[in-house]
Short mmCIF file of C-alpha atoms in Angstrom, two decimals:
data_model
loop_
_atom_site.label_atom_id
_atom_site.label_comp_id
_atom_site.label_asym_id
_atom_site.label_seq_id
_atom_site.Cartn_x
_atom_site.Cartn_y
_atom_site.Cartn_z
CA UNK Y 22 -6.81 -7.96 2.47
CA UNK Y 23 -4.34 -5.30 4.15
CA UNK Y 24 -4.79 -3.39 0.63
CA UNK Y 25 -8.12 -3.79 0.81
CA UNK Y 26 -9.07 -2.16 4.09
CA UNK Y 27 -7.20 1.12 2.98
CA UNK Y 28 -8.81 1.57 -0.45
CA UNK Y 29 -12.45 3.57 -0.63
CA UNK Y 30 -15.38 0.75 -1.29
CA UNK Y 31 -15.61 2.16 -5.23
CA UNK Y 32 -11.90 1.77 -5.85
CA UNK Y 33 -11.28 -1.89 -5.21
CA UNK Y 34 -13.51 -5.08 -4.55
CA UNK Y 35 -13.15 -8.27 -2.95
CA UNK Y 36 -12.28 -11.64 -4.84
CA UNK Y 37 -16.04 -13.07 -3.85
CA UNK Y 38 -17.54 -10.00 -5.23
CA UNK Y 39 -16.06 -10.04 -7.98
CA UNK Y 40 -16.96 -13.81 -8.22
CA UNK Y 41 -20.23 -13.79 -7.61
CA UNK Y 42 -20.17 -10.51 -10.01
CA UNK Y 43 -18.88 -12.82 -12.58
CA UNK Y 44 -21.35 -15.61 -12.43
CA UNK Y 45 -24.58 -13.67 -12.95
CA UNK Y 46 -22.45 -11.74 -16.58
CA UNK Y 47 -24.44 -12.47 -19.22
CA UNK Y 48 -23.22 -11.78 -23.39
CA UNK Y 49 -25.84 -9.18 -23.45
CA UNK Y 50 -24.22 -7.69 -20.15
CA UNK Y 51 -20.93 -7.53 -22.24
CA UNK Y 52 -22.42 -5.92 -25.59
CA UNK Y 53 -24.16 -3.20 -23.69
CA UNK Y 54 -20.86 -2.34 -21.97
CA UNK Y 55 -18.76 -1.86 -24.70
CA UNK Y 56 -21.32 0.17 -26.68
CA UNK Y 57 -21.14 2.22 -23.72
CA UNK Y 58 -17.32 2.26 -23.02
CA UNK Y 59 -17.09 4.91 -25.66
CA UNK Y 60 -19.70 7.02 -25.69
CA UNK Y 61 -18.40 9.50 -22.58
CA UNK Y 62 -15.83 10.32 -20.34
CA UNK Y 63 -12.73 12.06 -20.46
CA UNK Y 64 -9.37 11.44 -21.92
CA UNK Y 65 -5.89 11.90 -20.91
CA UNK Y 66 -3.44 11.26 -23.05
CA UNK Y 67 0.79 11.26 -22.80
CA UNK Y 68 2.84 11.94 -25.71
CA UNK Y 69 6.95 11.40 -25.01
CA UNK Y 70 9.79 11.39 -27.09
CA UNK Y 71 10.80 12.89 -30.65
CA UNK Y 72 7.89 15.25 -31.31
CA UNK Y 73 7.02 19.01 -30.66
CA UNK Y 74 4.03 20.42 -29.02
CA UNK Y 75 2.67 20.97 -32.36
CA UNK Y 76 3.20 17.55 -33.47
CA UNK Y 77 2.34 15.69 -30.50
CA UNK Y 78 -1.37 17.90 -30.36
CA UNK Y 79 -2.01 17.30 -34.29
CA UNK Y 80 -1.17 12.93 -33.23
CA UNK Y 81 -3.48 13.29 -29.86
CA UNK Y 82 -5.91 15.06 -32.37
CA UNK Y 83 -6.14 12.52 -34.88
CA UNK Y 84 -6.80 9.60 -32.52
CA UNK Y 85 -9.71 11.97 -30.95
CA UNK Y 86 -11.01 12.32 -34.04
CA UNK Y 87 -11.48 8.67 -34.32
CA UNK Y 88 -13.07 8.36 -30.58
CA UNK Y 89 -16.11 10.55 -31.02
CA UNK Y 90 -17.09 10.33 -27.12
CA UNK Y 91 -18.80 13.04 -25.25
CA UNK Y 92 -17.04 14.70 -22.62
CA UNK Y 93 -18.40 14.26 -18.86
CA UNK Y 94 -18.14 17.34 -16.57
CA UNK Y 95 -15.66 17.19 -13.65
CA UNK Y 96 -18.46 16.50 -11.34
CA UNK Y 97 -19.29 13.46 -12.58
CA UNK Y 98 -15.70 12.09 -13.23
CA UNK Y 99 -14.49 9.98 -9.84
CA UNK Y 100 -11.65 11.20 -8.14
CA UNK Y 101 -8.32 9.72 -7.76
CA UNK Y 102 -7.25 7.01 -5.47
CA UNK Y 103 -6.66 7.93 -1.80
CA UNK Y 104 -5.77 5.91 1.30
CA UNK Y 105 -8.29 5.36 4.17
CA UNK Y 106 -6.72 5.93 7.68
CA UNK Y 107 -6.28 3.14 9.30
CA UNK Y 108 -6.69 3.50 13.24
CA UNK Y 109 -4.30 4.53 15.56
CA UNK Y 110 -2.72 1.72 17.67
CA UNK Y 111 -1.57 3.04 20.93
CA UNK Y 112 1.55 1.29 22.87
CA UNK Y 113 0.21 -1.53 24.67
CA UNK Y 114 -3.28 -2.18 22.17
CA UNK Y 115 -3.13 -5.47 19.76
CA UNK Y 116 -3.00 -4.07 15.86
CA UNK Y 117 -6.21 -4.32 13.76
CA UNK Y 118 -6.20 -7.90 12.81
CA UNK Y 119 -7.80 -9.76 9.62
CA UNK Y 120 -7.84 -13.70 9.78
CA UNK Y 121 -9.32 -15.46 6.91
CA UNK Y 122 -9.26 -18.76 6.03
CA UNK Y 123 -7.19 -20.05 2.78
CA UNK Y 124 -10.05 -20.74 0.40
CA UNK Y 125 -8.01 -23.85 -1.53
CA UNK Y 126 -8.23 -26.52 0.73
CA UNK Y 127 -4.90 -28.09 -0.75
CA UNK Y 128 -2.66 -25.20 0.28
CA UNK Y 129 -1.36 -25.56 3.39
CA UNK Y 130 0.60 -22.75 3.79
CA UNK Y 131 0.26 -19.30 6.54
CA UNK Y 132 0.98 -16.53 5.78
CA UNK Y 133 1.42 -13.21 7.81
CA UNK Y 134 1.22 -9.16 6.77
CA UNK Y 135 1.90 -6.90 8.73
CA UNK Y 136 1.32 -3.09 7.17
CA UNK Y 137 2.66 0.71 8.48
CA UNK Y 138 0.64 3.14 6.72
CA UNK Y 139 2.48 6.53 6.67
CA UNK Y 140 0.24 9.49 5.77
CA UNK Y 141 2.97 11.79 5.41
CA UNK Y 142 2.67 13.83 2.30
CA UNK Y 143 6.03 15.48 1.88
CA UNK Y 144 9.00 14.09 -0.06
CA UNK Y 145 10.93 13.54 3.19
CA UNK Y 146 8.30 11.16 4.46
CA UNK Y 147 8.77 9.56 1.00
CA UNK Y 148 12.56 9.19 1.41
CA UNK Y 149 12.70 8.07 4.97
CA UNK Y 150 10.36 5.32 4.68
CA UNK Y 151 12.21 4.38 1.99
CA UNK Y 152 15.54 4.30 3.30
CA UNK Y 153 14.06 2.78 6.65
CA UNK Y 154 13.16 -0.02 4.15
CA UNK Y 155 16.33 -0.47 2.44
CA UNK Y 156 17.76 -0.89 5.80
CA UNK Y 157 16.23 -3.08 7.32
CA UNK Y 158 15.23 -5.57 4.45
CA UNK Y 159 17.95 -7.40 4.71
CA UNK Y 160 18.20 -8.25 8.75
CA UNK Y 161 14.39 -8.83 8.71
CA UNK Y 162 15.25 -11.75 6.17
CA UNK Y 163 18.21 -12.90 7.76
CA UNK Y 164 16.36 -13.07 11.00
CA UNK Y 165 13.02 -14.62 10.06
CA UNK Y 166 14.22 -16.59 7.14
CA UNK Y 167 17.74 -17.89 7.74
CA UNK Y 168 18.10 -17.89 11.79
CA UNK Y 169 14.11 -18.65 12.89
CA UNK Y 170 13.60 -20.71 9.31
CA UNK Y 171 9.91 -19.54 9.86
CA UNK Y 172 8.89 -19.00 6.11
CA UNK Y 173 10.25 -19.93 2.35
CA UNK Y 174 8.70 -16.68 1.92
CA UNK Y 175 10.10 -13.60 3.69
CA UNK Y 176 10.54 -9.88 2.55
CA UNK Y 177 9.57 -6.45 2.96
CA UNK Y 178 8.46 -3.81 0.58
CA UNK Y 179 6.87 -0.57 0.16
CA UNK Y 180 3.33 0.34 -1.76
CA UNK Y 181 2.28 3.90 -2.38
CA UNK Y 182 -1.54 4.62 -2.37
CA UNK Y 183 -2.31 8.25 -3.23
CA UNK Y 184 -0.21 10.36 -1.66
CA UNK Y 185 -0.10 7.56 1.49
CA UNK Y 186 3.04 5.24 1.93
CA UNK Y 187 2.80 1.50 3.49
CA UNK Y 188 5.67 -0.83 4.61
CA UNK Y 189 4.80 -4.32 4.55
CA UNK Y 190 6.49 -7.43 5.96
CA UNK Y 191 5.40 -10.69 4.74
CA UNK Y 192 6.27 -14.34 6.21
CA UNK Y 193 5.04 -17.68 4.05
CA UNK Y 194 5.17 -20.61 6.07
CA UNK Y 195 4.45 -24.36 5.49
CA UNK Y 196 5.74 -25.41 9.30
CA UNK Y 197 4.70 -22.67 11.41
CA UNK Y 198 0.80 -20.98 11.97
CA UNK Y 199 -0.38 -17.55 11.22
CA UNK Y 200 -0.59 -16.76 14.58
CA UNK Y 201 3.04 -17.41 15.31
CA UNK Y 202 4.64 -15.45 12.20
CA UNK Y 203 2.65 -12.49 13.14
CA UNK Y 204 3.89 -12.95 16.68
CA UNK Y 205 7.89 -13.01 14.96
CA UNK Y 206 7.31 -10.17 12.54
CA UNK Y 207 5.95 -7.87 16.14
CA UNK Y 208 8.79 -8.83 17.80
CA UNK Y 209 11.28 -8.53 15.53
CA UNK Y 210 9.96 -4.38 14.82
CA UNK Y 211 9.91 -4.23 18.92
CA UNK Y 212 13.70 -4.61 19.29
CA UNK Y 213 14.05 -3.39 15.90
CA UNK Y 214 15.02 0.59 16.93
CA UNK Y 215 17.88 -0.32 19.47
CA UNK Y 216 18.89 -3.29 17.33
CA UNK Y 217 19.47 -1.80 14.08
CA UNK Y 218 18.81 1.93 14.07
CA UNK Y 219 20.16 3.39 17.55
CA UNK Y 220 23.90 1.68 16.10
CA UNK Y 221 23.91 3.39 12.50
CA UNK Y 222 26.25 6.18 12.78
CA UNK Y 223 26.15 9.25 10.92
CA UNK Y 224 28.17 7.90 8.02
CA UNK Y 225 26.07 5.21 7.58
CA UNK Y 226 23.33 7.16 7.50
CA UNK Y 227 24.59 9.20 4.74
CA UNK Y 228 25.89 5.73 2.85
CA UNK Y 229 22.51 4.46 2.57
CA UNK Y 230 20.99 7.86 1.28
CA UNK Y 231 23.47 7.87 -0.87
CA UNK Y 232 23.28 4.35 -2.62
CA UNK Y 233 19.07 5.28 -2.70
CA UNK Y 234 19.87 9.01 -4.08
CA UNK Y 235 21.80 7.27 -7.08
CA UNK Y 236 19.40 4.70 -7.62
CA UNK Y 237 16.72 7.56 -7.49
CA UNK Y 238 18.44 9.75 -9.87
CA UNK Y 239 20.36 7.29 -12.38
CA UNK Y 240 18.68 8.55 -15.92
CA UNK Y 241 16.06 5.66 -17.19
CA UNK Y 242 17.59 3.57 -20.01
CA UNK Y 243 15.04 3.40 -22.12
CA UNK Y 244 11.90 5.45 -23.20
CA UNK Y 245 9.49 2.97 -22.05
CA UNK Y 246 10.98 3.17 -18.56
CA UNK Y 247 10.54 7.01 -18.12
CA UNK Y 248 7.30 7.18 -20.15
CA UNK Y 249 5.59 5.01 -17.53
CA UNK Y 250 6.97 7.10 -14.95
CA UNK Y 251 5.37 10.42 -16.04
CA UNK Y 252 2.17 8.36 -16.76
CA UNK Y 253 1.89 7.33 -13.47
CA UNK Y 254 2.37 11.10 -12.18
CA UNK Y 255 -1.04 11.65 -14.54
CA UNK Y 256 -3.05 8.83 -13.85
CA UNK Y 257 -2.57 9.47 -9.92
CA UNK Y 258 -3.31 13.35 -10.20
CA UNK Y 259 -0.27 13.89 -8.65
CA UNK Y 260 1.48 15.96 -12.01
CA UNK Y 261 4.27 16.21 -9.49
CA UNK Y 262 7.05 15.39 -12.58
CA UNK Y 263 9.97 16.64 -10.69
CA UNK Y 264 9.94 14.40 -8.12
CA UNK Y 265 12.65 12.66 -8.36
CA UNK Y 266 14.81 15.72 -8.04
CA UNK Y 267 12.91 16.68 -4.92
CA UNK Y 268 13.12 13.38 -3.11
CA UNK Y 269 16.74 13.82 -4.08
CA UNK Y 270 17.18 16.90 -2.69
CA UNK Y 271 15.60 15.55 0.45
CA UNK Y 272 18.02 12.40 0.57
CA UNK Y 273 21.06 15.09 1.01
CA UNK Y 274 19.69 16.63 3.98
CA UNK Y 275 18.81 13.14 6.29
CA UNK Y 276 20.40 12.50 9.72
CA UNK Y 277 20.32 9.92 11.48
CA UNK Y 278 18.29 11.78 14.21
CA UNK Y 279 15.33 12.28 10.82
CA UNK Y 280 15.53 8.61 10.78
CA UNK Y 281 14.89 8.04 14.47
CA UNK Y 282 12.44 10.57 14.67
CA UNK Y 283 10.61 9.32 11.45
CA UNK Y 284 10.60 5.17 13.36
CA UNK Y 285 9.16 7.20 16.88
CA UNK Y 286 6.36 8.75 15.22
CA UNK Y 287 5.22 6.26 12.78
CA UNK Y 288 5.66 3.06 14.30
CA UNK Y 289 5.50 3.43 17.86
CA UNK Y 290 3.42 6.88 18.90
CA UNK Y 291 1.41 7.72 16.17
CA UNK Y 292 1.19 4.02 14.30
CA UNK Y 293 -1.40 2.94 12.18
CA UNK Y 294 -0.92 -1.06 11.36
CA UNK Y 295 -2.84 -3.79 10.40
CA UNK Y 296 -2.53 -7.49 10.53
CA UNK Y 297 -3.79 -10.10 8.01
CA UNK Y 298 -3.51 -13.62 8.61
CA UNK Y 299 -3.98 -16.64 5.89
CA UNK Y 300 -5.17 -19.81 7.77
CA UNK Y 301 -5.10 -23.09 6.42
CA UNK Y 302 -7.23 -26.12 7.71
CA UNK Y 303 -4.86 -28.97 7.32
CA UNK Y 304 -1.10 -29.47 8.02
CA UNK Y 305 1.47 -28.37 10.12
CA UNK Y 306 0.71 -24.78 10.06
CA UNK Y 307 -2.94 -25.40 10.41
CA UNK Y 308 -5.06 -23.63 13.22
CA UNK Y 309 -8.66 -23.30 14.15
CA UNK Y 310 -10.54 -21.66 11.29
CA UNK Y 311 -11.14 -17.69 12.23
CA UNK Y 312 -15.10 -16.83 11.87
CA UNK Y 313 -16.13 -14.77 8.74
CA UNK Y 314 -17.27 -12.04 11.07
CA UNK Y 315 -16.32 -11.50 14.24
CA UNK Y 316 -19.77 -9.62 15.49
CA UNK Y 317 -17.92 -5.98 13.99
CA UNK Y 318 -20.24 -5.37 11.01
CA UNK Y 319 -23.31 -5.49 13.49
CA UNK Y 320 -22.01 -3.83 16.31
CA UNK Y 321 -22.66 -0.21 17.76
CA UNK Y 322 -19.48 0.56 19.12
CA UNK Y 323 -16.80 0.55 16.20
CA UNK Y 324 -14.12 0.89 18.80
CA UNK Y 325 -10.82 0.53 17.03
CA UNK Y 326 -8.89 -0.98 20.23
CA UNK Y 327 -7.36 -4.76 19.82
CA UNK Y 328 -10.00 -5.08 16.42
CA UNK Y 329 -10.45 -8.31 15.45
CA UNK Y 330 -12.25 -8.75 11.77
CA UNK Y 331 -13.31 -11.66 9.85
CA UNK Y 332 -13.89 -11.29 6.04
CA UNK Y 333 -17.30 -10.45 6.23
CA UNK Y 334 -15.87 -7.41 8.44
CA UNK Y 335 -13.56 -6.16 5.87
CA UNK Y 336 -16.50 -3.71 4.12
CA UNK Y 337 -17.93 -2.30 7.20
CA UNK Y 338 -14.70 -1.61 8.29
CA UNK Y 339 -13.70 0.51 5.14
CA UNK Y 340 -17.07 2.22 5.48
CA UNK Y 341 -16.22 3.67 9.21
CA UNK Y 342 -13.04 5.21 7.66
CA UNK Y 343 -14.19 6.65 4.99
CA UNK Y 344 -14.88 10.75 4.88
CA UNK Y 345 -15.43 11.71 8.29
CA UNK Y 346 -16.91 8.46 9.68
CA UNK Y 347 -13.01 7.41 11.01
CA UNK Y 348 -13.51 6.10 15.00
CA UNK Y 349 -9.97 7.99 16.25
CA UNK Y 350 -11.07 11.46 14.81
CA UNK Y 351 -7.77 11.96 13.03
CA UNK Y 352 -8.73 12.34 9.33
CA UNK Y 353 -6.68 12.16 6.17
CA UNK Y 354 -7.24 12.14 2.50
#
């Protein structure tokens, strides 16, 4: 649901929409599509590997020739994925908060996400989120996992959305409630700057850029491998198929003071999080079903402070941040 509240209502639907979607589909539904799939739209197409231009265009050429569909204006084509801004959380204010209830009655495991979104466009944002992640992976397991014994489940990872970045940390639990891995994950990212970041010296700094610049920049082994790469550049819209030299050149030039500065604005002054909780309604990590709307869909004020949603919430809260509609007034697509 943390994915969900950041993507623009045409780009991604619930599961029960898609359910109840997929109950009323009828055989005629699915003929009519498919005679439609290819009668319009536009084409993009990728050719990589052991062929010149000329080649390549007389291969893209031939398969056009066998897809006869009429090409739609721009206007008319959607645009690419962005992120919706989530809300600024000041110091002091509870994150925005999802709790739904775990639909299979069996399960009876929590679970806990907490998501940073980082708007930052340029490819130092990209690298220091990164490298924040790659250090702090580990002692966010070791912590959680191995000293608290909180979860089976515990990690961290990154998701790009458009041009957007989001670190996520995760905690699945079969002894412990929602409520109380969200409450670990918080505190864990409150001591987390004089912990683990404020000790890193220089050197350190520049070892961990270094192990994520060769990573970066270690040629792909196989076609396949780089192929999807530069697809990805062109489904996205981003064409930007030099980035990996870019984010490398960035790597070289972090400090440890970029790194600190990055944490300050992001996750304590400027940060826009969000909490989604999975509850279960039986065993040890059981706690009192959350409502399916806490009163935010019908409510004037869309006040973003200590925002509590249910899952009937979820749309109406996408709506408010979409174009211009977001509550803080800071805007970013």
């Amino acid at each position: 649901y943390t994915t969900l509240s950041i993507e623009p209502m045409k780009f991604q639907y619930s599961n029960e929409e898609l359910r109840n979607e997929i109950a009323s589909l009828t055989l005629g539904d699915l003929i009519s599509y498919v005679e439609r799939l290819w009668s319009h739209g536009q084409g993009e197409a990728l050719v990589q590997g052991n062929m010149n231009a000329e080649e390549a265009l007389a291969f893209i050429d031939a398969i056009d020739q066998e897809l006869p569909f009429k090409t739609d204006p721009d206007e008319v084509v959607p645009p690419y994925l962005y992120a919706l801004p989530l809300p600024i959380v000041k110091q002091g204010d509870e994150p925005t908060r999802i709790q739904v209830s775990e639909p299979n009655k069996s399960n009876q495991n929590s679970a806990s996400q907490v998501m940073f979104q980082c708007l930052g466009k340029t490819e130092k944002d990209h690298v220091l989120i990164e490298l924040l992640n790659a250090i702090i992976e580990e002692p966010f397991y070791e912590d959680l996992r191995t000293k608290q014994q909180l979860g089976y489940i515990v990690s961290s990872g990154l998701k790009a959305v458009g041009e957007s970045r989001n670190l996520s940390f995760i905690v699945q639990s079969s002894v412990a409630p929602a409520e109380k891995l969200t409450e670990a994950i918080l505190q864990f990212l409150g001591t987390l700057r004089g912990t683990y970041l404020e000790p890193l010296t220089e050197e350190d700094v520049a070892i961990n850029a270094k192990s994520l610049f060769i990573r970066k920049t270690t040629p792909d082994k196989t076609l396949v491998t780089e192929t999807t790469k530069n697809w990805s550049e062109i489904a996205t819209g981003r064409l930007q198929f030099d980035r990996i030299q870019r984010e490398g050149a960035a790597l070289i030039d972090v400090r440890k003071k970029d790194l600190l500065d990055f944490w300050d604005k992001y996750f304590v002054y400027e940060r826009r999080v969000i909490v989604s909780e999975t509850i279960p309604s039986s065993g040890v990590a059981s706690s009192k079903a959350p409502p399916k709307s806490t009163g935010y869909a019908s409510a004037r004020s869309k006040s973003s402070k200590n925002l509590a949603l249910g899952v009937d919430d979820i749309n109406e809260f996408r709506r408010q941040r979409e174009g211009n509609d977001a509550v803080d007034g800071t805007m970013w697509m």
